[in-house]
Coordinates of C-alpha atoms and ligand atoms in Angstrom, one line a residue:
X23 CA -3.3 -32.3 1.5
X24 CA -5.8 -34.1 3.7
X25 CA -7.3 -30.7 4.7
X26 CA -11.1 -30.2 4.1
X27 CA -11.0 -26.8 2.1
X28 CA -14.4 -24.4 1.6
X29 CA -14.5 -22.1 -1.2
X30 CA -17.6 -19.8 -1.5
X31 CA -18.7 -18.1 -4.6
X32 CA -17.4 -21.6 -6.7
X33 CA -19.7 -20.9 -9.3
X34 CA -17.7 -17.3 -9.9
X35 CA -14.9 -16.6 -12.0
X36 CA -12.3 -16.6 -9.3
X37 CA -13.9 -19.3 -7.1
X38 CA -14.2 -21.9 -10.2
X39 CA -10.5 -21.3 -11.0
X40 CA -9.4 -21.7 -7.1
X41 CA -11.5 -25.1 -6.6
X42 CA -9.7 -26.5 -10.2
X43 CA -6.3 -25.1 -8.5
X44 CA -6.8 -26.8 -5.0
X45 CA -7.7 -30.2 -6.6
X46 CA -5.0 -29.9 -9.3
X47 CA -2.5 -29.5 -6.2
X48 CA -3.9 -32.7 -4.4
X49 CA -6.4 -31.1 -1.7
X50 CA -8.8 -34.5 -1.4
X51 CA -11.6 -32.4 0.1
X52 CA -12.6 -29.4 -1.5
X53 CA -16.2 -28.5 -1.0
X54 CA -17.7 -25.6 -3.4
X55 CA -20.3 -23.7 -2.7
X56 CA -22.5 -21.0 -4.7
X57 CA -26.0 -20.0 -4.8
X58 CA -26.5 -20.2 -8.3
X59 CA -28.0 -23.5 -10.1
X60 CA -24.8 -25.8 -11.2
X61 CA -25.5 -25.4 -15.1
X62 CA -24.8 -21.7 -14.4
X63 CA -21.6 -22.3 -12.6
X64 CA -18.5 -21.0 -15.0
X65 CA -16.3 -24.5 -13.8
X66 CA -17.9 -27.2 -12.0
X67 CA -15.1 -29.6 -10.9
X68 CA -16.6 -33.2 -10.6
X69 CA -14.2 -34.2 -7.7
X70 CA -15.1 -31.4 -5.6
X71 CA -18.3 -31.5 -3.2
X72 CA -20.4 -29.2 -4.9
X73 CA -23.2 -27.5 -3.0
X74 CA -25.8 -25.1 -4.3
X75 CA -27.1 -22.9 -1.1
X76 CA -27.8 -19.3 -0.6
X77 CA -25.0 -18.1 1.6
X78 CA -27.0 -15.2 2.9
X79 CA -28.6 -17.6 5.6
X80 CA -27.1 -18.4 8.6
X81 CA -27.8 -22.0 8.5
X82 CA -26.3 -22.6 4.6
X83 CA -23.1 -21.2 6.2
X84 CA -23.1 -23.5 8.8
X85 CA -23.8 -26.3 7.1
X86 CA -21.2 -25.3 4.8
X87 CA -18.5 -24.8 7.5
X88 CA -18.7 -28.1 9.1
X89 CA -16.0 -30.4 9.3
X90 CA -13.9 -27.5 7.4
X91 CA -10.3 -26.7 8.0
X92 CA -9.9 -23.8 5.7
X93 CA -12.1 -21.2 4.1
X94 CA -11.7 -19.0 0.8
X95 CA -14.8 -16.9 1.2
X96 CA -15.2 -15.6 -2.2
X97 CA -19.1 -15.3 -2.4
X98 CA -20.4 -11.8 -3.1
X99 CA -22.6 -9.8 -5.3
X100 CA -20.6 -7.8 -7.6
X101 CA -19.6 -7.0 -11.1
X102 CA -17.8 -4.5 -13.0
X103 CA -18.4 -0.5 -12.6
X104 CA -21.7 -0.7 -14.4
X105 CA -23.1 -3.2 -12.1
X106 CA -21.6 -1.7 -8.4
X107 CA -22.4 2.1 -9.5
X108 CA -26.1 0.9 -9.7
X109 CA -26.6 -1.5 -7.6
X110 CA -25.4 -0.1 -4.6
X111 CA -28.0 -1.4 -2.3
X112 CA -27.4 -5.5 -3.4
X113 CA -23.8 -4.9 -3.1
X114 CA -23.8 -4.4 0.6
X115 CA -26.1 -7.3 1.2
X116 CA -23.2 -9.2 0.8
X117 CA -22.4 -8.1 4.3
X118 CA -25.0 -10.9 5.4
X119 CA -22.7 -13.5 3.6
X120 CA -20.0 -12.5 5.3
X121 CA -21.0 -12.0 8.7
X122 CA -22.8 -15.5 8.6
X123 CA -19.7 -16.8 7.5
X124 CA -17.4 -15.1 10.0
X125 CA -19.8 -16.9 12.9
X126 CA -20.0 -20.2 11.0
X127 CA -16.2 -20.3 10.5
X128 CA -15.7 -19.5 14.4
X129 CA -18.4 -21.8 15.5
X130 CA -17.2 -24.9 13.5
X131 CA -13.8 -24.4 14.6
X132 CA -12.2 -23.2 11.5
X133 CA -8.1 -22.9 11.7
X134 CA -8.1 -20.1 8.6
X135 CA -10.3 -17.6 7.0
X136 CA -9.8 -15.9 3.7
X137 CA -11.5 -12.9 2.7
X138 CA -11.7 -11.4 -0.8
X139 CA -11.7 -7.9 -0.4
X140 CA -11.2 -5.3 -3.3
X141 CA -9.3 -1.9 -4.4
X142 CA -12.7 -0.2 -4.2
X143 CA -12.0 0.0 -0.3
X144 CA -9.7 3.0 -1.2
X145 CA -11.1 6.5 -1.5
X146 CA -11.7 8.1 -4.7
X147 CA -9.9 11.4 -3.6
X148 CA -6.6 9.3 -3.7
X149 CA -7.3 8.2 -7.4
X150 CA -8.1 11.3 -9.1
X151 CA -5.4 11.4 -11.7
X152 CA -4.4 9.3 -14.8
X153 CA -0.8 9.5 -13.4
X154 CA -1.7 8.3 -10.1
X155 CA 0.4 7.4 -7.0
X156 CA 0.2 3.7 -6.3
X157 CA -2.4 2.6 -3.3
X158 CA -0.7 1.5 -0.3
X159 CA -2.5 -0.5 2.1
X160 CA -2.5 2.5 4.4
X161 CA -4.3 4.4 2.3
X162 CA -7.7 2.9 2.9
X163 CA -8.2 5.1 6.2
X164 CA -9.2 7.9 7.0
X165 CA -12.3 5.8 5.4
X166 CA -14.2 7.0 2.2
X167 CA -14.5 4.0 0.1
X168 CA -16.6 3.6 -3.3
X169 CA -19.9 4.0 -2.2
X170 CA -22.1 1.0 -1.7
X171 CA -19.7 -2.1 -2.3
X172 CA -16.4 -0.6 -1.0
X173 CA -18.2 0.3 2.1
X174 CA -19.2 -3.3 2.5
X175 CA -15.7 -4.6 1.6
X176 CA -14.3 -2.4 4.3
X177 CA -16.6 -3.3 6.7
X178 CA -16.3 -7.0 6.4
X179 CA -12.5 -6.5 6.4
X180 CA -12.7 -5.1 10.0
X181 CA -14.8 -7.8 10.8
X182 CA -12.2 -10.3 9.6
X183 CA -9.7 -8.4 12.2
X184 CA -12.1 -8.4 15.4
X185 CA -13.1 -12.0 14.7
X186 CA -9.2 -12.1 14.9
X187 CA -8.9 -10.1 18.0
X188 CA -11.7 -11.2 19.8
X189 CA -12.1 -14.7 19.1
X190 CA -8.5 -15.9 17.5
X191 CA -10.0 -16.9 14.3
X192 CA -7.2 -16.7 11.8
X193 CA -8.1 -14.5 9.6
X194 CA -6.3 -13.2 6.1
X195 CA -7.5 -10.2 3.8
X196 CA -6.2 -9.7 0.2
X197 CA -7.6 -6.7 -1.6
X198 CA -7.9 -7.6 -5.3
X199 CA -7.5 -5.2 -8.0
X200 CA -8.9 -6.1 -11.3
X201 CA -8.7 -9.7 -12.0
X202 CA -9.2 -11.1 -15.4
X203 CA -9.2 -14.2 -17.1
X204 CA -11.1 -17.0 -19.2
X205 CA -14.2 -18.8 -17.5
X206 CA -15.5 -15.3 -16.1
X207 CA -18.4 -12.6 -16.8
X208 CA -17.8 -11.0 -20.3
X209 CA -21.3 -9.9 -21.0
X210 CA -24.6 -9.3 -19.5
X211 CA -23.7 -5.9 -17.6
X212 CA -21.7 -7.6 -14.8
X213 CA -18.2 -7.9 -16.7
X214 CA -14.9 -5.8 -16.2
X215 CA -13.2 -3.9 -18.6
X216 CA -10.7 -6.5 -19.9
X217 CA -13.5 -9.1 -20.7
X218 CA -15.9 -6.2 -21.9
X219 CA -13.2 -4.9 -24.2
X220 CA -12.2 -8.4 -25.6
X221 CA -15.9 -8.9 -26.3
X222 CA -16.4 -5.7 -28.2
X223 CA -13.4 -6.3 -30.3
X224 CA -14.4 -9.9 -31.1
X225 CA -17.8 -8.5 -32.1
X226 CA -16.5 -6.0 -34.3
X227 CA -14.3 -8.5 -36.1
X228 CA -17.0 -11.2 -36.4
X229 CA -19.4 -8.2 -37.6
X230 CA -17.0 -6.7 -39.9
X231 CA -18.2 -3.5 -38.5
X232 CA -14.9 -1.9 -37.5
X233 CA -16.0 0.2 -34.3
X234 CA -15.9 0.1 -30.6
X235 CA -17.5 1.9 -27.8
X236 CA -15.6 2.7 -24.9
X237 CA -16.8 4.0 -21.5
X238 CA -15.2 7.1 -20.4
X239 CA -12.8 9.1 -22.5
X240 CA -10.3 6.1 -22.4
X241 CA -7.7 7.7 -21.0
X242 CA -8.7 6.6 -17.1
X243 CA -5.8 4.2 -15.6
X244 CA -6.1 0.8 -14.0
X245 CA -3.9 -2.3 -13.4
X246 CA -5.3 -5.7 -14.1
X247 CA -3.9 -9.1 -12.4
X248 CA -4.2 -12.4 -14.3
X249 CA -6.2 -15.2 -12.7
X250 CA -3.1 -17.5 -11.9
X251 CA -1.3 -14.6 -10.3
X252 CA -4.6 -14.3 -8.2
X253 CA -4.8 -17.8 -7.1
X254 CA -0.8 -18.1 -6.2
X255 CA -1.4 -14.5 -4.0
X256 CA -4.4 -15.8 -2.6
X257 CA -3.1 -19.2 -1.5
X258 CA 0.4 -17.3 -0.3
X259 CA -1.6 -14.9 1.5
X260 CA -3.7 -17.7 3.0
X261 CA -1.1 -19.6 4.2
X262 CA 1.2 -16.7 5.7
X263 CA 1.6 -14.9 9.2
X264 CA 0.4 -11.7 7.3
X265 CA -2.6 -10.7 9.6
X266 CA -3.4 -7.4 7.8
X267 CA -4.9 -6.7 4.4
X268 CA -2.6 -7.1 1.4
X269 CA -2.9 -5.8 -1.7
X270 CA -3.3 -8.5 -4.7
X271 CA -2.9 -7.1 -8.0
X272 CA -0.6 -6.0 -11.0
X273 CA 1.3 -2.9 -10.9
X274 CA 1.7 -2.5 -14.6
X275 CA -0.4 0.6 -15.0
X276 CA -2.2 1.2 -18.3
X277 CA -4.9 3.7 -19.8
X278 CA -8.0 1.9 -21.2
X279 CA -7.2 3.5 -24.5
X280 CA -3.8 1.0 -24.2
X281 CA -5.8 -2.2 -23.0
X282 CA -7.9 -1.6 -26.1
X283 CA -4.3 -1.0 -28.1
X284 CA -3.5 -4.6 -26.8
X285 CA -6.9 -6.3 -27.5
X286 CA -6.7 -4.7 -31.4
X287 CA -3.2 -6.5 -31.8
X288 CA -4.3 -9.9 -30.8
X289 CA -7.1 -9.6 -33.1
X290 CA -5.2 -8.2 -35.7
X291 CA -7.6 -5.1 -36.4
X292 CA -7.8 -1.5 -36.2
X293 CA -11.2 -0.1 -34.7
X294 CA -12.6 3.8 -34.9
X295 CA -13.4 4.7 -31.3
X296 CA -16.6 5.8 -29.7
X297 CA -16.1 7.2 -26.2
X298 CA -19.4 7.4 -24.1
X299 CA -18.5 9.8 -21.6
X300 CA -21.7 9.9 -19.6
X301 CA -20.9 5.8 -19.0
X302 CA -20.3 4.5 -15.4
X303 CA -16.3 4.8 -15.3
X304 CA -15.2 4.7 -11.7
X305 CA -12.1 6.5 -10.6
X306 CA -9.8 8.2 -13.0
X307 CA -6.9 6.1 -11.9
X308 CA -5.7 3.4 -10.2
X309 CA -2.8 1.2 -9.1
X310 CA -1.3 -1.3 -6.7
X311 CA 1.7 -0.6 -4.6
X312 CA 3.3 -3.9 -4.1
X313 CA 5.8 -2.8 -1.5
X314 CA 4.1 -4.5 1.2
X315 CA 3.3 -8.2 -0.4
X316 CA 6.7 -8.2 -2.0
X317 CA 8.5 -7.7 1.5
X318 CA 6.2 -10.0 3.1
X319 CA 5.8 -12.5 0.7
X320 CA 8.9 -12.4 -1.2
X321 CA 6.2 -12.6 -4.4
X322 CA 3.9 -10.1 -6.5
X323 CA 2.1 -10.4 -9.4
X324 CA 3.8 -10.5 -12.5
X325 CA 2.0 -12.0 -15.4
X326 CA 2.2 -9.2 -18.2
X327 CA -1.2 -7.8 -19.5
X328 CA -0.3 -8.8 -23.2
X329 CA 0.1 -12.2 -22.3
X330 CA -3.3 -12.8 -20.2
X331 CA -5.4 -11.0 -22.3
X332 CA -4.2 -13.1 -25.1
X333 CA -5.5 -16.0 -23.0
X334 CA -8.6 -14.2 -22.1
X335 CA -9.1 -13.2 -25.7
X336 CA -9.1 -16.7 -27.2
X337 CA -11.2 -18.4 -24.5
X338 CA -14.0 -15.3 -25.1
X339 CA -13.6 -15.5 -29.1
X340 CA -14.5 -19.4 -28.5
X341 CA -17.2 -18.9 -26.4
X342 CA -18.8 -16.4 -28.7
X343 CA -18.2 -18.5 -31.9
X344 CA -19.7 -21.7 -29.9
X345 CA -22.9 -19.6 -29.2
X346 CA -23.2 -18.3 -32.9
X347 CA -23.2 -21.8 -34.3
X348 CA -25.4 -23.5 -31.3
X349 CA -28.3 -20.2 -32.3
X350 CA -27.5 -21.0 -36.0
X351 CA -27.8 -24.7 -35.8
X352 CA -31.0 -24.0 -34.0
X353 CA -32.5 -21.5 -36.3
X354 CA -31.9 -24.1 -38.9
X355 CA -33.8 -26.9 -37.5
Ligands
LIG17 P1 -18.3 -13.8 -9.3 O1 -19.1 -12.5 -9.6 O2 -17.5 -14.6 -11.1 O3 -18.3 -14.4 -8.4 C1 -18.9 -14.4 -7.2 C2 -19.9 -15.7 -6.6 O4 -20.4 -15.4 -5.5 C3 -21.0 -16.1 -8.1 O5 -20.7 -16.8 -8.4 C4 -22.2 -15.5 -7.0 O6 -23.3 -16.5 -7.7 C5 -21.8 -16.0 -5.9 N1 -23.0 -15.7 -4.7 C6 -23.4 -14.6 -4.7 N2 -24.3 -14.3 -3.6 C7 -24.1 -15.6 -3.2 C8 -25.0 -16.0 -2.1 N3 -25.9 -15.4 -1.4 N4 -24.8 -17.2 -1.8 C9 -24.0 -18.1 -2.8 N5 -22.8 -17.6 -3.6 C10 -23.1 -16.7 -4.0 O7 -17.0 -12.7 -8.9 P2 -15.2 -12.9 -8.9 O8 -14.7 -11.8 -9.6 O9 -15.0 -14.4 -9.3 O10 -15.2 -12.3 -7.3 C11 -15.0 -13.1 -6.1 C12 -14.7 -12.4 -5.1 O11 -13.4 -11.2 -5.3 C13 -15.6 -11.5 -4.7 O12 -15.9 -11.4 -3.2 C14 -15.5 -10.2 -5.4 O13 -16.1 -9.2 -4.4 C15 -13.8 -10.3 -5.3 N6 -13.3 -9.4 -6.2 C16 -13.3 -9.6 -7.3 C17 -12.6 -8.7 -8.3 C18 -12.3 -9.2 -9.8 O14 -11.6 -8.4 -10.2 N7 -12.9 -9.9 -10.4 C19 -11.9 -7.3 -7.7 C20 -12.1 -7.1 -6.1 C21 -12.7 -8.0 -5.6

C-alpha cells in the first residue's frame, strides 16, 4: 500500500474510477494525470496527486513517471464509433503518449506497466455476423485491425511486448471490450452505445416525444462490460504473471435492439424506433472469448448488463436533469 501508482487518463471515464478505487483500497500515493483542465475531469479525487499535463510530450511523461512503482497507462484520444471512424489520425497520435510513457517508465525504473488496449485490434473479417464466434486473443493475427484507432492499439501492444523482451520492463496488456458505467461520456460525439442509448431514452421520456434514433439496423451485436468488472480485471491483470494481451470484456452478447429494450424497461416506456442505416456502426458482431482470462486468473467479468445499465441510466438521468434545472435557473435570473 506504500507504493506510488500513476494513472494516466485519470480525468477520463475508466481512469477516474481507477484512481478512486486505488485510494479506496488504501494505496497511499496515487498520481493522477490528464491533459484536460481539472474542472473537466469526470472525477477528481482530492486525496490523489492530480496533475494536468499533455502526455504527448516526452517531458511530461518523465515528470509523471518520476518516483512511480506502477503505471496504469489509460490516456488516449478516443471515443465511440462516431468518433473513431471519423478521427483516425487523432486516434493514431496516441502513439506519442504510449511511446513516451514506455520510454519514461523504463528510464524511471517503473516496476510494472499496464496498457489499456482494445477489442478494436481484431480483424473486421472475423466480425461479419451478428451470431459471431467470440474473439480469442490469437485472433488478432494476421493483423487487420480497425483502421486508425485499432492499428495504434496493436502497435502499442507490440511495443509493450518488446519493452518487456528487450528492456525487462514488466508490461501487462488488457484488451477492453466496450466498458460502460456512471461518470463517463454520454453526449458530445465521443459517447459509446450504452451511454448514448440511455441518454436518448431519457430525453424521449423527459420530452414526451416517444421515439428513438438507432445507429444501424439495431441487429448488430456486442458485449458490454460494467466499470466495476473493468476495475477488478485491470488490477488482476496488472498483478498477474500473464505477459501476453488478455481480453477483458463481458461475454453476454446482445443486439443493439436488446440494449434499447433494457433501457426502455428501466425507463418504463416503449419508443418508436427509427434506424439510421448510414450512421457509423462498426463491425456486425463482436464478443469476448473469456477462456484465457478464466484459465489464467480464475476470474472473468460477470456483472449482468441489466444491472450495470440500471446504475448507468440513473446516473445519466441525474446529470441531465441537474443540467436542465441549472439552465432553467439561469434563464429565470
Ligand atoms: P476517456 O476518453 O474517458 O479517457 C481517456 C482520457 O485520456 C481522457 O480524459 C483524455 O483527456 C486523456 N488524454 C487524451 N490525450 C491525452 C494527453 N495527450 N495527455 C494526457 N491525457 C490525455 O476514455 P476511457 O473510456 O476512460 O478509456 C480509457 C482507456 O481505455 C483508453 O486508452 C481507451 O482507448 C481504452 N479503451 C476503452 C474502452 C471503453 O469502452 N471505454 C474500450 C477499449 C479500450
